[in-house]
Short mmCIF file of C-alpha atoms and ligand atoms in Angstrom, two decimals:
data_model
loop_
_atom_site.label_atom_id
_atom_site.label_comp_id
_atom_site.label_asym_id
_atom_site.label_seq_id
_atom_site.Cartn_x
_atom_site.Cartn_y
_atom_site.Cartn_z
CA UNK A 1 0.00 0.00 0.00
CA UNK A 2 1.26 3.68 -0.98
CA UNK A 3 1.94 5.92 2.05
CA UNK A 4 -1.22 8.32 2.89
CA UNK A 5 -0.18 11.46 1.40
CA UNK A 6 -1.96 13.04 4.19
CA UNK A 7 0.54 12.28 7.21
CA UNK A 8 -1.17 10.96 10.52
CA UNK A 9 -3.30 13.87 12.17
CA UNK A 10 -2.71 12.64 16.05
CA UNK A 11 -0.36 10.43 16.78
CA UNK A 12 1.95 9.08 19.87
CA UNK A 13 5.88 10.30 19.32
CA UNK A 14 8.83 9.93 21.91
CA UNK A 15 6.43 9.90 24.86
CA UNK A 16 4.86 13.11 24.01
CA UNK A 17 1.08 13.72 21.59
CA UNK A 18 2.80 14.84 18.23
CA UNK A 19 -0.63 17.04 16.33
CA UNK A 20 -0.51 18.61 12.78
CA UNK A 21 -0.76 22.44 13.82
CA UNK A 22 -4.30 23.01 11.45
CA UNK A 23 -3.94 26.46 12.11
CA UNK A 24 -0.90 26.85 9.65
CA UNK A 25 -2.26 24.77 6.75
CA UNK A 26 -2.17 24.84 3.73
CA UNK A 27 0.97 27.05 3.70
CA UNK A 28 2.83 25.09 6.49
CA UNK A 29 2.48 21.52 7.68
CA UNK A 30 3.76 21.93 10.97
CA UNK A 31 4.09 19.77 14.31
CA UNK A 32 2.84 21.27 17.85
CA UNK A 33 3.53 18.43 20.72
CA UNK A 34 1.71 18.04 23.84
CA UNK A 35 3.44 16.86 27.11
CA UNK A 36 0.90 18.29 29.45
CA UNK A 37 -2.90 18.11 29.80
CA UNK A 38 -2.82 21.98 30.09
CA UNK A 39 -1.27 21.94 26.13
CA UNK A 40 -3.77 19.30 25.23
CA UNK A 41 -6.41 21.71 26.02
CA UNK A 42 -4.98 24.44 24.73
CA UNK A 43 -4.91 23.16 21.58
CA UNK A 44 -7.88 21.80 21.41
CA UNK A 45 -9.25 25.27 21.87
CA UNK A 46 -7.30 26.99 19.46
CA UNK A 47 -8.03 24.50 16.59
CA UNK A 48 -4.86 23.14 16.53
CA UNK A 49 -6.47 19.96 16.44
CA UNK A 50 -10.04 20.01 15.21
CA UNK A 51 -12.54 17.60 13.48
CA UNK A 52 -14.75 15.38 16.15
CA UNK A 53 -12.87 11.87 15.65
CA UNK A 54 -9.56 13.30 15.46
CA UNK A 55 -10.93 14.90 18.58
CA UNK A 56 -11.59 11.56 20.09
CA UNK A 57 -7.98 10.31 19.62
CA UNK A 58 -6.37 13.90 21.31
CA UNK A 59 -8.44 13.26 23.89
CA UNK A 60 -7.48 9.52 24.92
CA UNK A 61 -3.94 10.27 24.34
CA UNK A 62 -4.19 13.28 26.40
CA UNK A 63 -5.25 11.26 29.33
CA UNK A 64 -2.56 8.97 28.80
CA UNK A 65 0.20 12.28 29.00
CA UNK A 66 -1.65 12.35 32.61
CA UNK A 67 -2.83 8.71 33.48
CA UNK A 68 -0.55 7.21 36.74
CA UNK A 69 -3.82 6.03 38.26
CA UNK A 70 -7.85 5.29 37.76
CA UNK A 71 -8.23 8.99 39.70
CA UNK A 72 -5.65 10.64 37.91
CA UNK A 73 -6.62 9.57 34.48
CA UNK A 74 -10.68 10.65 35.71
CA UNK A 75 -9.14 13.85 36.06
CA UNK A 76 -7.57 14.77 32.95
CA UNK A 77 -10.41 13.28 30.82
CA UNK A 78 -12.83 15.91 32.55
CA UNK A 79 -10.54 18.57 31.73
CA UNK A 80 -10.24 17.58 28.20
CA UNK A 81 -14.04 17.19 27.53
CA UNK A 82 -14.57 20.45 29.37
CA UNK A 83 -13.54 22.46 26.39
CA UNK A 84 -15.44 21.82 23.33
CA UNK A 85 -19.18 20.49 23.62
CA UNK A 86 -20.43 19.26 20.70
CA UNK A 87 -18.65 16.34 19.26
CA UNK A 88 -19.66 13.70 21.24
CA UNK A 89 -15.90 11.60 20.08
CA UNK A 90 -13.84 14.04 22.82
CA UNK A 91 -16.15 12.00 25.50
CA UNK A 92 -15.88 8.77 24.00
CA UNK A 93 -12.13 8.81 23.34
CA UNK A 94 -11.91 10.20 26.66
CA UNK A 95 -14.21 7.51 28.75
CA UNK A 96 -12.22 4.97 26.42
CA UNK A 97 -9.07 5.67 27.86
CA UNK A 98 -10.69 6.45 31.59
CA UNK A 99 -11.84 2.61 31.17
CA UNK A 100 -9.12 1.33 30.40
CA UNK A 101 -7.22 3.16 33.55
CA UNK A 102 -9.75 1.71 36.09
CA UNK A 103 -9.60 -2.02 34.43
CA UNK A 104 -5.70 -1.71 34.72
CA UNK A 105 -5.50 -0.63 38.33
CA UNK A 106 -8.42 -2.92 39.30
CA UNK A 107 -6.35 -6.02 38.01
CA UNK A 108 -2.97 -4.33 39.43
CA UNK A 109 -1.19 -3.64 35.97
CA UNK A 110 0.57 -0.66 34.75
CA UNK A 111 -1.81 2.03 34.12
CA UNK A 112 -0.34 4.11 32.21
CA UNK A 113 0.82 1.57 29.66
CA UNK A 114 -2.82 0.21 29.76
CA UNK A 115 -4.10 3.85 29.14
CA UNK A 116 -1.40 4.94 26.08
CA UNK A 117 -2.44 0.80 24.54
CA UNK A 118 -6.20 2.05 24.72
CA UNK A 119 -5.12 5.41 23.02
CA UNK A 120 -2.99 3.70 20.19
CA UNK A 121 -6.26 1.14 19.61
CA UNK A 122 -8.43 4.02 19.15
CA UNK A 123 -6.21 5.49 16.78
CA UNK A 124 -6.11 2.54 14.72
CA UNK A 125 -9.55 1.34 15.23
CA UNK A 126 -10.40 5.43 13.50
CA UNK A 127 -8.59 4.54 9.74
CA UNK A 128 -9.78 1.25 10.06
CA UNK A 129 -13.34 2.30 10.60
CA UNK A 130 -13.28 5.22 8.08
CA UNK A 131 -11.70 3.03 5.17
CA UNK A 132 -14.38 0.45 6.15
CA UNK A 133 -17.13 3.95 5.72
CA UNK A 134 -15.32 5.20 2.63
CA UNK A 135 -16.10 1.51 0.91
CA UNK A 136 -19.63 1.06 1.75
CA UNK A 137 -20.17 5.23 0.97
CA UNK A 138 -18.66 4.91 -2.44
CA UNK A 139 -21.18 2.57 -3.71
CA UNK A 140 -23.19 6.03 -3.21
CA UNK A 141 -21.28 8.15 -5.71
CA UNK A 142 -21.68 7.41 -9.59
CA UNK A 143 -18.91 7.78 -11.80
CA UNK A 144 -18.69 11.35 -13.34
CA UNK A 145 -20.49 12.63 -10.47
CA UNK A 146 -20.02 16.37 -8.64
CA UNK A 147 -20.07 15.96 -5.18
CA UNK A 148 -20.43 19.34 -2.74
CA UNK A 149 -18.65 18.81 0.90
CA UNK A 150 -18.61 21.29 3.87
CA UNK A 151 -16.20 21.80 6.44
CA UNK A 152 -13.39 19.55 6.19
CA UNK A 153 -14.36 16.02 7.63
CA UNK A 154 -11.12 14.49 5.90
CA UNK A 155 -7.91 12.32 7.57
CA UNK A 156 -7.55 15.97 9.24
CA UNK A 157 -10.50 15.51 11.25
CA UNK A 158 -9.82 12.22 12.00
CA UNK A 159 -6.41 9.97 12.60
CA UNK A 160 -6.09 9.27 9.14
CA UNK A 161 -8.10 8.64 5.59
CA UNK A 162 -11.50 10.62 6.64
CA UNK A 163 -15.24 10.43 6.83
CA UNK A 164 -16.76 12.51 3.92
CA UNK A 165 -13.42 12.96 2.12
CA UNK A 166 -13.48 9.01 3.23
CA UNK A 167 -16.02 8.58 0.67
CA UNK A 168 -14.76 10.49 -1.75
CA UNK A 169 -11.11 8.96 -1.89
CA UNK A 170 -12.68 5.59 -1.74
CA UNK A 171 -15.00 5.94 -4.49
CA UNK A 172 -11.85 7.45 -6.64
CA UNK A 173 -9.78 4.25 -5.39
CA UNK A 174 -12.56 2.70 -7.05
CA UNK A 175 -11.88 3.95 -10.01
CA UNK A 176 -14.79 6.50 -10.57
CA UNK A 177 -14.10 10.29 -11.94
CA UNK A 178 -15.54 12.66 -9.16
CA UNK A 179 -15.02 16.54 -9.08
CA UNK A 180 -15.64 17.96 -5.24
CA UNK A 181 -17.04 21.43 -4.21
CA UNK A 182 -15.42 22.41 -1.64
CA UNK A 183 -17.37 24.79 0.42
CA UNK A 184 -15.37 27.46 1.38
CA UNK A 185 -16.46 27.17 5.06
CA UNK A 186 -16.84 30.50 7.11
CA UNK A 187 -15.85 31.53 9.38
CA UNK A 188 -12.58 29.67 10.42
CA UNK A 189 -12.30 28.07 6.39
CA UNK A 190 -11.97 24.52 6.93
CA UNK A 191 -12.88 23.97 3.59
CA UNK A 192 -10.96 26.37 2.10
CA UNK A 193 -8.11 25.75 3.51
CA UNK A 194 -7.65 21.61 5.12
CA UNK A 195 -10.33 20.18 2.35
CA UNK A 196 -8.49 21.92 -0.38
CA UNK A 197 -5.13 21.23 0.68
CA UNK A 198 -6.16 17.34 1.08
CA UNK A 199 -8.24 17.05 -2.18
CA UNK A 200 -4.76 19.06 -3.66
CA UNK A 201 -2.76 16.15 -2.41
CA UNK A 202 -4.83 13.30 -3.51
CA UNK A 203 -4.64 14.65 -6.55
CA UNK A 204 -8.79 14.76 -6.45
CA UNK A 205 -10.07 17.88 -8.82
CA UNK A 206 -11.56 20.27 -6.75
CA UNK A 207 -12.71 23.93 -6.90
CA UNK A 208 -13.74 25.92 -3.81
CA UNK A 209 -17.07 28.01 -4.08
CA UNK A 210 -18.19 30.60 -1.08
CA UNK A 211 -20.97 29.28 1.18
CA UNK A 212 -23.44 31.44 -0.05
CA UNK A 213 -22.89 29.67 -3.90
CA UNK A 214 -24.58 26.80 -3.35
CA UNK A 215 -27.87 27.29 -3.49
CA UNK A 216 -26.88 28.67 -7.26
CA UNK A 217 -25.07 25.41 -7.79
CA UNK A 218 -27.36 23.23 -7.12
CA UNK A 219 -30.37 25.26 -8.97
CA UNK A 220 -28.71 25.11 -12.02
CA UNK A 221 -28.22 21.11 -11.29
CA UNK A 222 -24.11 21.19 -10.92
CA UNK A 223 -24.30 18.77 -7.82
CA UNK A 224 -24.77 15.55 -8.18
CA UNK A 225 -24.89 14.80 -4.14
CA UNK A 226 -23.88 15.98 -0.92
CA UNK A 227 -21.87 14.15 1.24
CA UNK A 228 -20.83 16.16 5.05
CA UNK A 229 -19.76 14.69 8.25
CA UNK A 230 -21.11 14.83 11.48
CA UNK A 231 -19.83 16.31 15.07
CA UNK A 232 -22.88 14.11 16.70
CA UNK A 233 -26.04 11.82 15.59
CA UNK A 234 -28.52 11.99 18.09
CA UNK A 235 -30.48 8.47 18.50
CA UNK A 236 -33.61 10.57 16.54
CA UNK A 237 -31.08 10.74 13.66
CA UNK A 238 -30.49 14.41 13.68
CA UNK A 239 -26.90 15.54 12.69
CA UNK A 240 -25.11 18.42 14.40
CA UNK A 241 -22.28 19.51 12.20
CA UNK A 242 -20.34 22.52 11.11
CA UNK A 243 -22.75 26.18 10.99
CA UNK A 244 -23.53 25.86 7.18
CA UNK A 245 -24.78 22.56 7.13
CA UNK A 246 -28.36 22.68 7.80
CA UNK A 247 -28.79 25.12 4.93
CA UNK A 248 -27.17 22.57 2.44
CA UNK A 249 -29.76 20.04 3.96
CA UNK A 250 -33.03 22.25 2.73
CA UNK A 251 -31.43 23.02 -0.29
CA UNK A 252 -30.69 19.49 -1.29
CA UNK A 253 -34.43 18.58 -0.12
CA UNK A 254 -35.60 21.44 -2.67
CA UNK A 255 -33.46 20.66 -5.57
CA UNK A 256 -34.21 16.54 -5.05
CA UNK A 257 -30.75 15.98 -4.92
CA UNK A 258 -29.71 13.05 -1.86
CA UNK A 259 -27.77 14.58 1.31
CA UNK A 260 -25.64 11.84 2.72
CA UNK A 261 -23.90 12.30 6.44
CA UNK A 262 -20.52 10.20 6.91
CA UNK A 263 -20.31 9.03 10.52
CA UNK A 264 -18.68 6.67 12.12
CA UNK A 265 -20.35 4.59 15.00
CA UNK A 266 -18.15 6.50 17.45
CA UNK A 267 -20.22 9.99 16.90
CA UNK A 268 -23.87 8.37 17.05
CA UNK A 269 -25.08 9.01 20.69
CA UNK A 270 -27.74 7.31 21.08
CA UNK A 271 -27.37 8.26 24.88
CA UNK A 272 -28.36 12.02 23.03
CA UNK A 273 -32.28 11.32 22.33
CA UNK A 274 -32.92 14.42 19.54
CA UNK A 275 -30.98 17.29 18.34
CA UNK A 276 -32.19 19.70 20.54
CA UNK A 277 -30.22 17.74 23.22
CA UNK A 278 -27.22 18.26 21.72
CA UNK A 279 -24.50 21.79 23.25
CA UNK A 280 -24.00 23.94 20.67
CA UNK A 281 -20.57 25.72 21.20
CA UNK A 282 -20.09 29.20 20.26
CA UNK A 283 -17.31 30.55 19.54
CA UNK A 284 -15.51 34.14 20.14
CA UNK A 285 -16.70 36.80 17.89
CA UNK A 286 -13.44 37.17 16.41
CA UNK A 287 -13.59 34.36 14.18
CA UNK A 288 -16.43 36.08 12.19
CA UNK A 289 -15.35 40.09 12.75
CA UNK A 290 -11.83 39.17 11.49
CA UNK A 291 -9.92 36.98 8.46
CA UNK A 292 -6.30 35.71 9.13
CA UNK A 293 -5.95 38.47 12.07
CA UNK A 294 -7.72 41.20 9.92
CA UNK A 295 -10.39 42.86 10.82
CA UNK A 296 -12.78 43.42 8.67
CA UNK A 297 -15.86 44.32 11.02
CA UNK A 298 -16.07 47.94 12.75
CA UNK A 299 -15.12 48.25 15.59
CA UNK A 300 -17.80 48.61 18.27
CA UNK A 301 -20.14 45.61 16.12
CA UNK A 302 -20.60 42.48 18.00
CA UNK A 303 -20.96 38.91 16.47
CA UNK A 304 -23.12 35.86 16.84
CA UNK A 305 -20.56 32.81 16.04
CA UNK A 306 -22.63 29.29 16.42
CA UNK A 307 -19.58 26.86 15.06
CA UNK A 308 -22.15 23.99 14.58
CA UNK A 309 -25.74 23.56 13.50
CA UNK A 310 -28.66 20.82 13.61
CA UNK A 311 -29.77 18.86 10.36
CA UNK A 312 -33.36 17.53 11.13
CA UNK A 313 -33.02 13.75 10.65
CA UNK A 314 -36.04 14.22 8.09
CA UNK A 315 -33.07 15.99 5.67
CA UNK A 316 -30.76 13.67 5.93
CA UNK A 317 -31.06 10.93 3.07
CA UNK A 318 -28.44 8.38 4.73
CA UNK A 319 -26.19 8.03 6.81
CA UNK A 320 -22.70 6.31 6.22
CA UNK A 321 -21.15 4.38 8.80
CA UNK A 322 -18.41 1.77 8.66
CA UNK A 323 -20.88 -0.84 9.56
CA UNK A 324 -23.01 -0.15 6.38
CA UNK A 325 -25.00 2.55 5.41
CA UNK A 326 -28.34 3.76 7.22
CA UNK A 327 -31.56 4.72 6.05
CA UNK A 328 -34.87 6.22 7.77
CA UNK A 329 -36.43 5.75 10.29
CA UNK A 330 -33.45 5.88 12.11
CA UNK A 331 -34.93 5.80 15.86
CA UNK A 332 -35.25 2.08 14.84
CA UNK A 333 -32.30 1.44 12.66
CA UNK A 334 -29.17 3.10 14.18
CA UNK A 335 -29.04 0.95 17.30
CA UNK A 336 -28.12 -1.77 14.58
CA UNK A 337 -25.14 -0.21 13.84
CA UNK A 338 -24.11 1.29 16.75
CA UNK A 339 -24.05 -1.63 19.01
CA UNK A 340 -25.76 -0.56 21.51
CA UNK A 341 -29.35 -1.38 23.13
O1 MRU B 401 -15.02 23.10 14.48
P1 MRU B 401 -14.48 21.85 13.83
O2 MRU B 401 -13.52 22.15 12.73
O3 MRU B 401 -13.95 20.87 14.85
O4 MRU B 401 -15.76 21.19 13.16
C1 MRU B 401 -15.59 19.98 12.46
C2 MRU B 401 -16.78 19.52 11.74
O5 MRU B 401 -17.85 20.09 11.83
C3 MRU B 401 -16.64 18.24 10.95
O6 MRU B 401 -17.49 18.24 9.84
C4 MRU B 401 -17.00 17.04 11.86
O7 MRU B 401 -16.25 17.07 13.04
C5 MRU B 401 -16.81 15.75 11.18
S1 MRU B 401 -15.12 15.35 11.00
C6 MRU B 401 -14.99 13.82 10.32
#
């Protein structure tokens, strides 16, 4: 197998959690390591590290920078999944790696080496998982078709490979011709700037288009589906995902073209019964009042800066998952996948 031209998002190096910096792409791929929780956190917040299952790895190595016992490693996972809400993956990488602390001590083993084993599993267990939902998604994308994506839900927001992007790549593995839309993604440009860069290096044609482009895109019929990924499925099936995404959901409804959510089983939360239940974070003001440390707002203006919004389960065509992919009503058919009651 060729190396992944995208290098490893979160991984374990020297002792210390080794992140791509997502802040400096696409004109630098650069390293920031993490030997405290503290830095963990920090970056977490700044967007060093950003996307909800690459979220879910940072946090379960993060515990393991902390983990010397069950109470210890307790400790740093609350800290972690104190500081963003939404994607449900910070908890479960975090409770992952809490588990495997208290198992550990309760059988007298090492528990740090128990808690950094749990962290490397996840980390595996995420390409694994999104190759696995890149296969069964690609059987959703024709050959020839034009396929609109938001955010950036590639190996960047995830260990490795990706969810959406997942799809995407895998249906080109499979030999189809596909030309992405990347949606520019305000206000922080995920799209933009990780999606593009990615699609660059796969050597996947792509053309970024503002936000507010594709309603005009898909009236005059230039997109064939769209395929986003998801922050958190609540058990109703409703889809919290990055501000922007809800509008692509109507628009797809009113242009009869199918709206497909990549998720792996580790962001359904069925424990989450509807999307109301879901924490939306918001963000600081400054992301939307200023570009790359510009302002472009006057001064005196406040903001409003929701960083995720809810897709009504009623939008949402499928869902893709590495155990297959999920159709309405899905109250009754995502406990299938997810493995749990
Ligand atoms: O604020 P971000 O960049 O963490 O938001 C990320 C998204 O909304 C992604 O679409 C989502 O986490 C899925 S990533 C596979």
């Amino acid at each position: 197998v060729a190396p992944d031209p995208i290098p490893p998002t979160v991984a374990w190096v020297d002792g210390r959690l080794q992140l791509i910096d997502q802040r400096r792409l696409p004109n630098d791929l650069a390293f920031v390591d993490c030997s405290t929780v503290d830095e963990v956190c920090d970056a977490i917040a700044a967007l060093v590290v950003r996307g909800a299952p690459a979220l879910g790895a940072t946090a379960a190595f993060g515990v393991a920078l902390h983990a010397r016992d069950a109470a210890s490693a307790r400790a740093a996972a609350a800290r972690i999944t104190a500081v963003r809400p939404t994607a449900v993956n910070l908890t479960v990488g975090a409770t992952r790696a809490v588990r495997a602390a208290e198992e550990a001590e309760a059988r007298g083993a090492d528990v740090a080496a128990a808690v950094l084993d749990a962290a490397e599993q996840l980390a595996r267990d995420d390409v694994t998982a999104n190759r696995a939902l890149g296969a069964h998604g690609a059987s959703l994308v024709p050959d020839g078709a034009r396929v609109l994506t938001h955010c950036n839900a590639g190996g960047l927001a995830c260990v490795g490979y990706g969810t959406a992007v997942g799809v995407i790549r895998a249906a080109v593995e499979g030999g189809r011709r596909v030309k992405v839309w990347v949606d520019e993604t305000r206000p922080v440009l995920q799209g933009a700037r990780l999606t593009a860069w990615e699609l660059t290096r796969l050597n996947i044609p792509a053309t970024v288009v503002a936000d507010v482009m594709a309603g005009s895109l898909l009236a005059s019929g230039d997109v064939d589906l769209i395929v986003v990924g998801a922050d958190r499925v609540a058990a109703n099936g409703d889809v919290a995902n990055k501000i922007g995404t809800y509008p692509l959901a109507v628009l797809a409804a009113r242009h009869g073209v199918p709206f497909y959510v990549a998720a792996p089983t580790s962001s359904i939360d069925l424990a989450t019964p509807a999307g109301t239940d879901i924490p939306v974070e918001e963000r600081s003001p400054d992301e939307v009042l200023e570009l790359g440390g510009h302002r472009l707002a006057p001064d005196g203006v406040g903001a409003l800066n929701r960083a995720f919004d809810i897709t009504p389960a009623d939008l949402v065509t499928a869902i893709i998952t590495e155990h297959g992919i999920v159709r309405p009503p899905y109250p009754a058919t995502l406990p299938a996948v997810s493995g749990e009651p």
